[in-house]
Short mmCIF file of C-alpha atoms and ligand atoms in Angstrom, two decimals:
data_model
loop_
_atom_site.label_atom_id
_atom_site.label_comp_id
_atom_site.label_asym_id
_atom_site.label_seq_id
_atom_site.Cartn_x
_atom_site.Cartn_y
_atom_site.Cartn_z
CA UNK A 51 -8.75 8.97 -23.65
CA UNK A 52 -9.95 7.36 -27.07
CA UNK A 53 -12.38 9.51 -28.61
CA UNK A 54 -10.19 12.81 -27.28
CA UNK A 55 -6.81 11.31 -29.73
CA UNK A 56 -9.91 10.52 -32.28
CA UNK A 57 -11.09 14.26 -32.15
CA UNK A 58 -7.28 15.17 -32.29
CA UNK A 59 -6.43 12.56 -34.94
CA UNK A 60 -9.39 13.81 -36.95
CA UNK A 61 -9.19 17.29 -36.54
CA UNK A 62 -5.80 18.33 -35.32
CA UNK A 63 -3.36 16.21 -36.22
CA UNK A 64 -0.45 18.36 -34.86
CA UNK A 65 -1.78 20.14 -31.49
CA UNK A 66 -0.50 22.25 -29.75
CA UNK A 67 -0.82 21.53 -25.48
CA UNK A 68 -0.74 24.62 -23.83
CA UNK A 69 -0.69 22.94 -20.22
CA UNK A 70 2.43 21.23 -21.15
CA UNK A 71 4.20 24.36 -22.15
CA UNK A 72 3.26 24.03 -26.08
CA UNK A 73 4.20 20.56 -26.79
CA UNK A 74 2.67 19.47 -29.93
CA UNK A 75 0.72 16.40 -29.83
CA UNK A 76 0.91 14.18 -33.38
CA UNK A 77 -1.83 11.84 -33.22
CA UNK A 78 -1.69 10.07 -37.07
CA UNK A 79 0.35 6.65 -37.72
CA UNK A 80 1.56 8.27 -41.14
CA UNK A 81 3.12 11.01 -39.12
CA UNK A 82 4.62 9.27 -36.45
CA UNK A 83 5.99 6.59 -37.89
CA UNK A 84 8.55 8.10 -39.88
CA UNK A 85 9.48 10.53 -36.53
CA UNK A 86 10.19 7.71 -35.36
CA UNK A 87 12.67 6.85 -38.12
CA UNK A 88 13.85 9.81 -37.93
CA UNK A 89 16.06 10.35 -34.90
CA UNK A 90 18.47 12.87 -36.43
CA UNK A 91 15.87 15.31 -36.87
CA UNK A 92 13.55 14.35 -33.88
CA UNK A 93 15.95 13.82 -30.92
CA UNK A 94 15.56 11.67 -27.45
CA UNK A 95 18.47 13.27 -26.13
CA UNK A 96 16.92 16.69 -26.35
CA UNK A 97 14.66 15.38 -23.63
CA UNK A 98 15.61 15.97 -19.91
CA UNK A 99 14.52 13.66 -17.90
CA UNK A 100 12.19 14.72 -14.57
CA UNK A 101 11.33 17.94 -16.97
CA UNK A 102 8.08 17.69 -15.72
CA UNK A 103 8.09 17.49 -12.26
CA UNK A 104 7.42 19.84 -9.70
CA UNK A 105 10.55 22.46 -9.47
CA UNK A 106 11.94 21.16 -6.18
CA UNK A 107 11.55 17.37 -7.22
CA UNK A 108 12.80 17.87 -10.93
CA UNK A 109 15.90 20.12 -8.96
CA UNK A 110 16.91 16.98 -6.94
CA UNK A 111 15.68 14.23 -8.84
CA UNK A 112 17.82 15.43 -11.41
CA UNK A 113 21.43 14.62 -9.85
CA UNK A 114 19.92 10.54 -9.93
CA UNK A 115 20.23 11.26 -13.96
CA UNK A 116 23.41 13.03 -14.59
CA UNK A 117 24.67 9.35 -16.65
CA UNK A 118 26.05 10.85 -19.88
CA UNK A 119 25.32 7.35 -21.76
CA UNK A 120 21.53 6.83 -20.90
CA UNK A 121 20.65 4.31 -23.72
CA UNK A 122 16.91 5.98 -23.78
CA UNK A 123 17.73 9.34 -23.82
CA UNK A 124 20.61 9.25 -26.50
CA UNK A 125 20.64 9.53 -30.27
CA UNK A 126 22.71 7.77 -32.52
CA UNK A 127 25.93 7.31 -32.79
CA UNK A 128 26.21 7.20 -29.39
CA UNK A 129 22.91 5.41 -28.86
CA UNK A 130 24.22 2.71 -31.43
CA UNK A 131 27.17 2.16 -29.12
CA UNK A 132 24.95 1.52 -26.05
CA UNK A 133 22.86 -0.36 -27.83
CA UNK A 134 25.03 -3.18 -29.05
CA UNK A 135 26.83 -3.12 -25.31
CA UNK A 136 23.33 -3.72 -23.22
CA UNK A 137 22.16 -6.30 -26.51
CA UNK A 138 25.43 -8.69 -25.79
CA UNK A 139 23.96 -8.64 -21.99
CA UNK A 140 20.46 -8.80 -22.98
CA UNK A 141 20.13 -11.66 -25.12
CA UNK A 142 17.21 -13.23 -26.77
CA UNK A 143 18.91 -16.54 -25.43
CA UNK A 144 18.95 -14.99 -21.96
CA UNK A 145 14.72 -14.26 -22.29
CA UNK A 146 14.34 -17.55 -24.11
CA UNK A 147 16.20 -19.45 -21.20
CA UNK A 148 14.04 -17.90 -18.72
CA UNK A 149 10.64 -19.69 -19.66
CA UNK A 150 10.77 -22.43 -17.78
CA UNK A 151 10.80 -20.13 -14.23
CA UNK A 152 8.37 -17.26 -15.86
CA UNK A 153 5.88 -20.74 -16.00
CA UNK A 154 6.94 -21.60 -12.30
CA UNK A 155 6.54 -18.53 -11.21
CA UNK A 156 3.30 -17.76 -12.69
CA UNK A 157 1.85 -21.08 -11.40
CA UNK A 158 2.83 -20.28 -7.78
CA UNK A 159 1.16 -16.49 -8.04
CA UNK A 160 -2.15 -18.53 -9.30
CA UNK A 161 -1.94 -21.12 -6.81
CA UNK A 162 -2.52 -18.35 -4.49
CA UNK A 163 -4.71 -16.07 -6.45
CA UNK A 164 -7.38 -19.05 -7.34
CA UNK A 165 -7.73 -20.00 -3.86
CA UNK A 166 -10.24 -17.15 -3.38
CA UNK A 167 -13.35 -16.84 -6.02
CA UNK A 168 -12.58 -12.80 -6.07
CA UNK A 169 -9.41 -11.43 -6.62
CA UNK A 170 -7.28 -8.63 -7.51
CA UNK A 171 -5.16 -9.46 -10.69
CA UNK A 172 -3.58 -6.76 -10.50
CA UNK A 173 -2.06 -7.24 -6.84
CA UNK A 174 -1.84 -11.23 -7.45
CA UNK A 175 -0.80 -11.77 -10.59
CA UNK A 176 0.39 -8.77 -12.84
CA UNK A 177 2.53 -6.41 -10.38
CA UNK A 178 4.88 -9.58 -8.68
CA UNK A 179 5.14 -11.25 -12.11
CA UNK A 180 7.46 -8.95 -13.83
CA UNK A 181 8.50 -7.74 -10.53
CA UNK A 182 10.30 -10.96 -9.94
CA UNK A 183 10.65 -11.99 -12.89
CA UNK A 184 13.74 -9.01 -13.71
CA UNK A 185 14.92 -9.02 -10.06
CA UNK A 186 15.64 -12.75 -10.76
CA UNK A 187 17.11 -11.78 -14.00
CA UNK A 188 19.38 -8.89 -12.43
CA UNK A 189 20.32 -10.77 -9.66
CA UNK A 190 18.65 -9.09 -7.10
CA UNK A 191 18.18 -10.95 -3.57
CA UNK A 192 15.02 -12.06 -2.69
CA UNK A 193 14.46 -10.35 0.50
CA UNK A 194 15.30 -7.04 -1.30
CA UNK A 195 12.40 -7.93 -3.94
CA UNK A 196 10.03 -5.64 -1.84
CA UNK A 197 12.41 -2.47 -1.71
CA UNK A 198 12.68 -2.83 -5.50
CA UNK A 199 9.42 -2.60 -6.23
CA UNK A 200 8.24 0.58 -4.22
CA UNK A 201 11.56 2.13 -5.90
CA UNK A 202 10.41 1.21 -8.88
CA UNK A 203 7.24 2.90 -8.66
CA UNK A 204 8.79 5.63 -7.29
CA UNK A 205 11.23 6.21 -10.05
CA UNK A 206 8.10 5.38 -12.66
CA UNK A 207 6.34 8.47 -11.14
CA UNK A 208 9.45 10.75 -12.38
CA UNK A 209 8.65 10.01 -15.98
CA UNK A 210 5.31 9.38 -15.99
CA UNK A 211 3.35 11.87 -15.87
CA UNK A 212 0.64 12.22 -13.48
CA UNK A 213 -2.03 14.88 -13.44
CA UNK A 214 -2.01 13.97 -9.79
CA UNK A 215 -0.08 15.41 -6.49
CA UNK A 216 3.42 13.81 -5.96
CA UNK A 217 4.64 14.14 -2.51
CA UNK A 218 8.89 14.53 -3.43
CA UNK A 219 9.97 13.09 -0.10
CA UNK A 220 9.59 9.43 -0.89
CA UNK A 221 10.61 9.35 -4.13
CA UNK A 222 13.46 11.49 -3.63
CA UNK A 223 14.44 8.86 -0.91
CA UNK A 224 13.59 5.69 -3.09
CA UNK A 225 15.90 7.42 -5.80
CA UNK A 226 18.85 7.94 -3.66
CA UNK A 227 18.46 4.34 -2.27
CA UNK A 228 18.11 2.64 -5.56
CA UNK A 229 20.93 4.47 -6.63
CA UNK A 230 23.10 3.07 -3.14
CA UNK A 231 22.04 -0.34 -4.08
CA UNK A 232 22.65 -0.34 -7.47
CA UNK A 233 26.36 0.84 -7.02
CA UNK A 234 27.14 -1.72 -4.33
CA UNK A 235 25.49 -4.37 -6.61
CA UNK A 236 27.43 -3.31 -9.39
CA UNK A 237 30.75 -3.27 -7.47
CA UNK A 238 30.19 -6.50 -6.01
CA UNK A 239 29.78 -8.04 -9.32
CA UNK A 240 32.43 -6.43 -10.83
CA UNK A 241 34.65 -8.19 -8.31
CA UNK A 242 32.59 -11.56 -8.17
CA UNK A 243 30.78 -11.97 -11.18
CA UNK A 244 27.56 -14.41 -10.73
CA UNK A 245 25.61 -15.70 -13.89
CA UNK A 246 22.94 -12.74 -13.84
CA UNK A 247 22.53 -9.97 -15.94
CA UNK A 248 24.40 -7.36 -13.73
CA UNK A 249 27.58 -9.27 -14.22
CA UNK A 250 27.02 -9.52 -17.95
CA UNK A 251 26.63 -5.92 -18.40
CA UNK A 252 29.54 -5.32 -16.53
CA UNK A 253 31.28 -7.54 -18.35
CA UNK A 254 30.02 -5.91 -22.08
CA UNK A 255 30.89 -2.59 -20.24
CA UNK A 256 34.49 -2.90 -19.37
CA UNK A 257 36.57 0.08 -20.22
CA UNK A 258 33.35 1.75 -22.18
CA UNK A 259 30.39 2.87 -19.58
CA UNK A 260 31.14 4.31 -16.29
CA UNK A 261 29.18 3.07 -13.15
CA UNK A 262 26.95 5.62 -13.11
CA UNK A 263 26.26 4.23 -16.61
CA UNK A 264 25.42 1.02 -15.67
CA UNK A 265 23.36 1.96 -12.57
CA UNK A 266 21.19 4.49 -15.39
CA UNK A 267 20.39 1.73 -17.57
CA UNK A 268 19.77 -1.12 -14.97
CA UNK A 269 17.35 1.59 -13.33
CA UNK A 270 15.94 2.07 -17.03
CA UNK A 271 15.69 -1.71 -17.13
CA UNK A 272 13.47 -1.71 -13.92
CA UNK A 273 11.15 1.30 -14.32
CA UNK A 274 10.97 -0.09 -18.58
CA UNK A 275 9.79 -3.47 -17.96
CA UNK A 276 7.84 -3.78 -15.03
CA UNK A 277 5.12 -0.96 -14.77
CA UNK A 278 4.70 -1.80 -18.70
CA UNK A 279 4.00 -5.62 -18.24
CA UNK A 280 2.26 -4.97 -15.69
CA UNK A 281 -0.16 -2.74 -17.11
CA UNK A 282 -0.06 -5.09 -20.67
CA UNK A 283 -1.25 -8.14 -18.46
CA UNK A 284 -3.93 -5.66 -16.95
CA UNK A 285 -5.23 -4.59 -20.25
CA UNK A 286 -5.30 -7.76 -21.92
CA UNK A 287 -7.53 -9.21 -19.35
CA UNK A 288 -10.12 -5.63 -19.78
CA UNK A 289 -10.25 -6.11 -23.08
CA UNK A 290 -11.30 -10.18 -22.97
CA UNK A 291 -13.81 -9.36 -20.24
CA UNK A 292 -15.28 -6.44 -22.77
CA UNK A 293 -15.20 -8.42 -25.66
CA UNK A 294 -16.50 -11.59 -24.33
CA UNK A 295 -16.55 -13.93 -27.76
CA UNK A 296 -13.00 -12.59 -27.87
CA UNK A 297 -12.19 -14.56 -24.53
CA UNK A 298 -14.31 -17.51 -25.56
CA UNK A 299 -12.41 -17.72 -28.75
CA UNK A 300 -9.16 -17.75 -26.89
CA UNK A 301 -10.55 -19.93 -24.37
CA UNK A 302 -11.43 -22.22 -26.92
CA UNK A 303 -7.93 -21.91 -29.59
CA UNK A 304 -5.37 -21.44 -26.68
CA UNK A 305 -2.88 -21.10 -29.96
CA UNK A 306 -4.21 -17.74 -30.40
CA UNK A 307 -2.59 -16.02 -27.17
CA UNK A 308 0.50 -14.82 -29.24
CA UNK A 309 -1.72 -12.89 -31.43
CA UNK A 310 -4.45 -11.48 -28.41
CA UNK A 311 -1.29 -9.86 -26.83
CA UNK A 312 -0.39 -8.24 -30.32
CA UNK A 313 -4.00 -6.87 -30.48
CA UNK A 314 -4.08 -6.17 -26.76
CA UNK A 315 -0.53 -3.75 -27.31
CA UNK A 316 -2.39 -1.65 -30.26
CA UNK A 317 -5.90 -1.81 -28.47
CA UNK A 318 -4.57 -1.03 -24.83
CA UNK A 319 -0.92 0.07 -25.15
CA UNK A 320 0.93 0.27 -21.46
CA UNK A 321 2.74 3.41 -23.36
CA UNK A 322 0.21 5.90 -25.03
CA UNK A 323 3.12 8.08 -25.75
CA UNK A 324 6.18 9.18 -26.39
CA UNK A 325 8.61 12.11 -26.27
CA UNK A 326 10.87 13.53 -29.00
CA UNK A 327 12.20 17.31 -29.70
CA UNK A 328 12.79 18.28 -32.85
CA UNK A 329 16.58 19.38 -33.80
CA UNK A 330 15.63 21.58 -37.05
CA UNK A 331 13.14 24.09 -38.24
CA UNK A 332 10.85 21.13 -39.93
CA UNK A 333 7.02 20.07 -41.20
CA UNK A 334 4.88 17.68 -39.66
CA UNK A 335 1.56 17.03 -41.42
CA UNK A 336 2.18 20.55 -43.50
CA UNK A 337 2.49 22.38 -40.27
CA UNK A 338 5.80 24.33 -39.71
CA UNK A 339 7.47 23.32 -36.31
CA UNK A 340 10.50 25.29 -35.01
CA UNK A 341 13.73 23.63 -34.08
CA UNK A 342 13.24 22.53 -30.15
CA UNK A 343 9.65 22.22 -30.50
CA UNK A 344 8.78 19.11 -27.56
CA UNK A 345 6.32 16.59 -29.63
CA UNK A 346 3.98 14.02 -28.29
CA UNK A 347 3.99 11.24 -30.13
CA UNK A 348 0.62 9.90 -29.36
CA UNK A 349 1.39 6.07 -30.16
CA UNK A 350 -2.35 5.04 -28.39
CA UNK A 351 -3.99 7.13 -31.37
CA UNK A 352 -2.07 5.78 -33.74
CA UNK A 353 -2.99 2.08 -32.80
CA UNK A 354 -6.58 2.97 -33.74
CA UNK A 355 -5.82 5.38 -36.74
CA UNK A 356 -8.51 3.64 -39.12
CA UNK A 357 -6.37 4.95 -42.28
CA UNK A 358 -3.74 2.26 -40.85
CA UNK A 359 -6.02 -0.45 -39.46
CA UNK A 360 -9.35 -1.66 -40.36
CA UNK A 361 -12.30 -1.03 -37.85
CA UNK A 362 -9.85 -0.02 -35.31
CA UNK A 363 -12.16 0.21 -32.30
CA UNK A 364 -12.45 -3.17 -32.81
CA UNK A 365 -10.58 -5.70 -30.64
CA UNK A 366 -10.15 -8.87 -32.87
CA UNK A 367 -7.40 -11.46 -31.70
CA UNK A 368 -7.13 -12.69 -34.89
CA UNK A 369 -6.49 -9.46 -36.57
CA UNK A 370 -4.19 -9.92 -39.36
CA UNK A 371 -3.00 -6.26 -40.01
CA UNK A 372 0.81 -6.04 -38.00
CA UNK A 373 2.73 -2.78 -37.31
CA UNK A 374 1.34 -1.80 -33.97
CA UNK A 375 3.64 0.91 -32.60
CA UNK A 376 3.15 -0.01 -28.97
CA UNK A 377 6.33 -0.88 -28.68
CA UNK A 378 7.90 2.14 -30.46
CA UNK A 379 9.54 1.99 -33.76
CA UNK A 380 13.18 2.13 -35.25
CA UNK A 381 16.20 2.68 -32.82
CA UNK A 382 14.43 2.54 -29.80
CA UNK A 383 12.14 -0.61 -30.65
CA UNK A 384 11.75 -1.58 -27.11
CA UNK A 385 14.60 -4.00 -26.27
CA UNK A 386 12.30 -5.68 -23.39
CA UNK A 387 9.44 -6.78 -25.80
CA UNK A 388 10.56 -10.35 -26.02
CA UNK A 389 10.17 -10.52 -23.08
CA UNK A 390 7.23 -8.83 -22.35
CA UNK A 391 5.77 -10.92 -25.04
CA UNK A 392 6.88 -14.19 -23.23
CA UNK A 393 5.27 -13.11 -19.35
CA UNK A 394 2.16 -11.96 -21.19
CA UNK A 395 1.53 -15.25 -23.52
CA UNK A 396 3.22 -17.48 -20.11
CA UNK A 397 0.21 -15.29 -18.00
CA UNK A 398 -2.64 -15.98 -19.72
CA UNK A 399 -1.20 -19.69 -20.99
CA UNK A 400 -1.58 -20.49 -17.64
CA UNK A 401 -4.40 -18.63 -16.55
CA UNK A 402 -6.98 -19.45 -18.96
CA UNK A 403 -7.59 -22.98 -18.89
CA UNK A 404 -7.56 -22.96 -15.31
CA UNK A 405 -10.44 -20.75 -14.67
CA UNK A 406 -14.45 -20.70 -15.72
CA UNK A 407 -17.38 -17.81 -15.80
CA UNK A 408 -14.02 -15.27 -15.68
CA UNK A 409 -15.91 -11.98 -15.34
CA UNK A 410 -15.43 -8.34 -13.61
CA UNK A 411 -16.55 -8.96 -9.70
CA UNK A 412 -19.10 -6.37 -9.82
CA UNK A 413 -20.12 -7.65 -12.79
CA UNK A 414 -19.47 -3.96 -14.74
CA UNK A 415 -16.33 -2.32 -15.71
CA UNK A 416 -16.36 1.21 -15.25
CA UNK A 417 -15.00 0.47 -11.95
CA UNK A 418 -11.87 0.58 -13.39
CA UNK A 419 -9.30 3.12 -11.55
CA UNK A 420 -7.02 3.44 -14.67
CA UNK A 421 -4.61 6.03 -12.61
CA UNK A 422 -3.74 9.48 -13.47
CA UNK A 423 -1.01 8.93 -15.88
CA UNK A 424 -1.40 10.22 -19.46
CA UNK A 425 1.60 8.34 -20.53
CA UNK A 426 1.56 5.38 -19.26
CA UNK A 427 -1.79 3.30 -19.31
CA UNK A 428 -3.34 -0.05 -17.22
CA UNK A 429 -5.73 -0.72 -14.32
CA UNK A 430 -4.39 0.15 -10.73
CA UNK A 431 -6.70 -2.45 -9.25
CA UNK A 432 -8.44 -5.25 -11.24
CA UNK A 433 -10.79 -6.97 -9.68
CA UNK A 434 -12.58 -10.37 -10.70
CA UNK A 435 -14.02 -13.34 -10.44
CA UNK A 436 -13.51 -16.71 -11.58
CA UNK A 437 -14.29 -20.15 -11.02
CA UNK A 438 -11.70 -22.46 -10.56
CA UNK A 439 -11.25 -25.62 -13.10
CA UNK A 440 -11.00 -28.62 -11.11
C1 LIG B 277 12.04 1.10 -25.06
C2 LIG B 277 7.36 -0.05 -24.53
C3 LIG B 277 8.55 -3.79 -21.69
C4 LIG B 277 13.14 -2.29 -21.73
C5 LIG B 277 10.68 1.07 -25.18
C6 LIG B 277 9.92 1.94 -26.05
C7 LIG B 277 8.60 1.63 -25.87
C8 LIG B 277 8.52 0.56 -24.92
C9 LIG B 277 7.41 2.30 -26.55
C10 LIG B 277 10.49 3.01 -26.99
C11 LIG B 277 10.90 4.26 -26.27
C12 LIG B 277 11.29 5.37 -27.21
O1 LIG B 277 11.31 5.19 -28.44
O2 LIG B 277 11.54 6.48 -26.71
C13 LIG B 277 7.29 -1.16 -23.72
C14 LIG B 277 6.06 -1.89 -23.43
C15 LIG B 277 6.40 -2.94 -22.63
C16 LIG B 277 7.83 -2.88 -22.42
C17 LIG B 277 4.68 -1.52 -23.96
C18 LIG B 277 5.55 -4.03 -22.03
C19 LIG B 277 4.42 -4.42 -22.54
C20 LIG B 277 9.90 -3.74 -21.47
C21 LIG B 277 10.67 -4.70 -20.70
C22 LIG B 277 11.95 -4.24 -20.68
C23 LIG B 277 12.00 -3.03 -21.48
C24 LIG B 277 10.10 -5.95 -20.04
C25 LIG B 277 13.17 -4.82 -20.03
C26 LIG B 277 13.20 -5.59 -19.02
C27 LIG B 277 13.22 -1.25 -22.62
C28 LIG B 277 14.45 -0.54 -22.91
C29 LIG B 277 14.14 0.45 -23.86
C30 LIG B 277 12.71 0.30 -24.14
C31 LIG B 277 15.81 -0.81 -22.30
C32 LIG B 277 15.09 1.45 -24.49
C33 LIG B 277 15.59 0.96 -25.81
C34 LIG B 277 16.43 1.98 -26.54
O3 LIG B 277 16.38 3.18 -26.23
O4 LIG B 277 17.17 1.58 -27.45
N1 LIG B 277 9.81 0.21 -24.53
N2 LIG B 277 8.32 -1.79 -23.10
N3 LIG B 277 10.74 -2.76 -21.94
N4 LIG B 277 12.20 -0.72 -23.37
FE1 LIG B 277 10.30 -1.33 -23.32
#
């Protein structure tokens, strides 16, 4: 997708799709940024969720989002409200505390991804990780781990895009069972709270957010955080394996990890855009945009917008300029990325010195299936090859 948001960046800075019913794609950091900042005039709440699907699946999926206080999808003041409630469950204390069993965790995947010379990352390493990683956190059992994960992907297909054929049947049904579980959950721990972060957010919630509240944004917490670390693992390791003094540095300075992720998230961003609609007749890069105008805020362009960083089609881990948007910007600012940031440094922490000779397992990389999404970006299969450190 890079040189088409370079053309566009270049070119066309405001673009209008005419496949996606005239959205306007914004593709400079000096423009989005301050949208960004902006929510009063450039709204998430405008945005209805499922918009894009096919009629009958938007129709039905639709009912799964009727939560009036979808954190997300709001604008201040209402989205400062929601905020501070899900922050007193969410805690940087809470991510902090869970380093320890992210390490565990990640050790047992490798255990049993290193025992074979080729293997799929991917399927091994970077799907289960954050997979179990927020079930633990939620307080989801175990055995139920599996289910979660195929509604998870289920419920990522309703906002993500694909240029590809959804069938509605299975998603419809992994929305209306994630939606059965979530209530029970909730109304279990509302009448025995446990020390997970269901029973905190009920907790914060008392007397503000309905349950259908709490079951949007633990959803929201789900389809947010895995996909996205998923894919951020996934991209890290492509963009090593292409830039392979990049991966011998890091090999070599293990203290540099922090500062690969940062350059993997504006070099390879799990979210290459956003969605925003503006509230006002306004400008945007001396173009006039009406009120209700849907923009795509192209966040993947701006990463590599060389008028913001130098030689951006360069991927340096030890690249000094900060202010990556991959994460969004202002309100929004993603409230997972600490922990993101921890599985991704705990990952490769624990991956790299263990392994030798790490290189694609055909020995190329435009094998790479990078999926159909245009918002959401990452390998769907990631295959290598390594040799084990004894
Ligand atoms: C918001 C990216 C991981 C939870 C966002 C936004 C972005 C983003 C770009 C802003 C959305 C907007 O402005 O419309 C990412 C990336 C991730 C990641 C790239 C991984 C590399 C996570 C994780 C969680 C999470 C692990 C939680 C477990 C959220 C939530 C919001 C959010 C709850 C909404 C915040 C709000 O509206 O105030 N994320 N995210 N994300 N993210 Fe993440």
């Amino acid at each position: 997708p890079y040189p088409f948001y370079a053309a566009l960046r270049e070119s066309a800075p405001v673009h209008v799709l005419a496949a996606f019913g005239g959205t306007h794609a914004i593709t400079r950091y000096d423009d989005i940024a301050p949208i960004l900042k902006n929510p009063a005039l450039f709204s998430s709440q405008r945005i209805a969720p499922g918009l894009h699907l096919p009629k009958e699946v938007g129709e039905q999926a639709r009912r799964f989002f009727r939560a009036q206080n979808n954190l997300i999808a709001s604008d201040p003041p209402q989205h400062t409200r929601l905020r501070t409630l899900v922050s007193k469950a969410f805690t940087p204390r809470r991510v902090a505390e869970m380093e320890p069993r992210i390490r565990a965790i990640t050790r047992q995947l490798l255990e049993s991804m290193l025992a074979h010379e080729e293997f799929d990352l991917m399927a091994e390493l970077a799907v289960p990780l954050p997979v179990i990683v927020i079930s633990e956190m939620l307080g989801v059992e175990p055995e139920r781990r599996q289910d979660f994960k195929r509604w998870s992907d289920h419920v990522v297909q309703t906002v993500a895009l694909s240029q590809g054929k959804l069938d509605p049947g299975p998603i419809l049904q992994s929305l209306e069972q994630l939606h059965a579980y979530l209530e029970e959950t909730i109304e279990r721990r509302r009448r025995e709270p446990q020390d997970d972060l269901i029973s905190a957010l009920v907790e914060a919630a008392e007397g503000f957010l309905e349950v259908e509240d709490l079951i949007s944004f633990t959803r929201l917490l789900l389809v947010a955080g895995n996909e996205t670390t998923t894919n951020l693992l996934g991209n890290a390791l492509v963009s090593l394996l292409r830039a392979p003094s990049e991966l011998a540095r890091l090999q070599a300075t293990p203290t540099l990890v922090p500062s690969a992720i940062e350059e993997t998230l504006r070099y390879e961003g799990p979210v290459q855009s956003l969605m925003r609609m503006t509230t006002q007749d306004t400008q945007i890069a001396g173009h006039p945009i009406p009120e209700g105008t849907r923009l795509f805020l192209v966040l993947a362009a701006a990463n590599r917008d060389p008028r913001r960083f130098k030689e951006p089609e360069r991927f340096d881990i030890t690249r000094e300029d900060q202010g990556q948007l991959a994460f969004g910007h202002g309100v929004h600012f993603c409230l997972g990325a600490p922990l993101a940031r921890l599985e991704a440094r705990v990952a490769l922490e624990e991956l790299l010195p263990r392994v030798r000779q790490l290189a694609f397992a055909s020995g190329q990389e435009h094998d790479i299936d990078w999926g159909e999404s245009f918002l959401l970006r990452g390998p769907r299969r990631l295959r290598l090859r390594a040799e084990r450190c004894p």
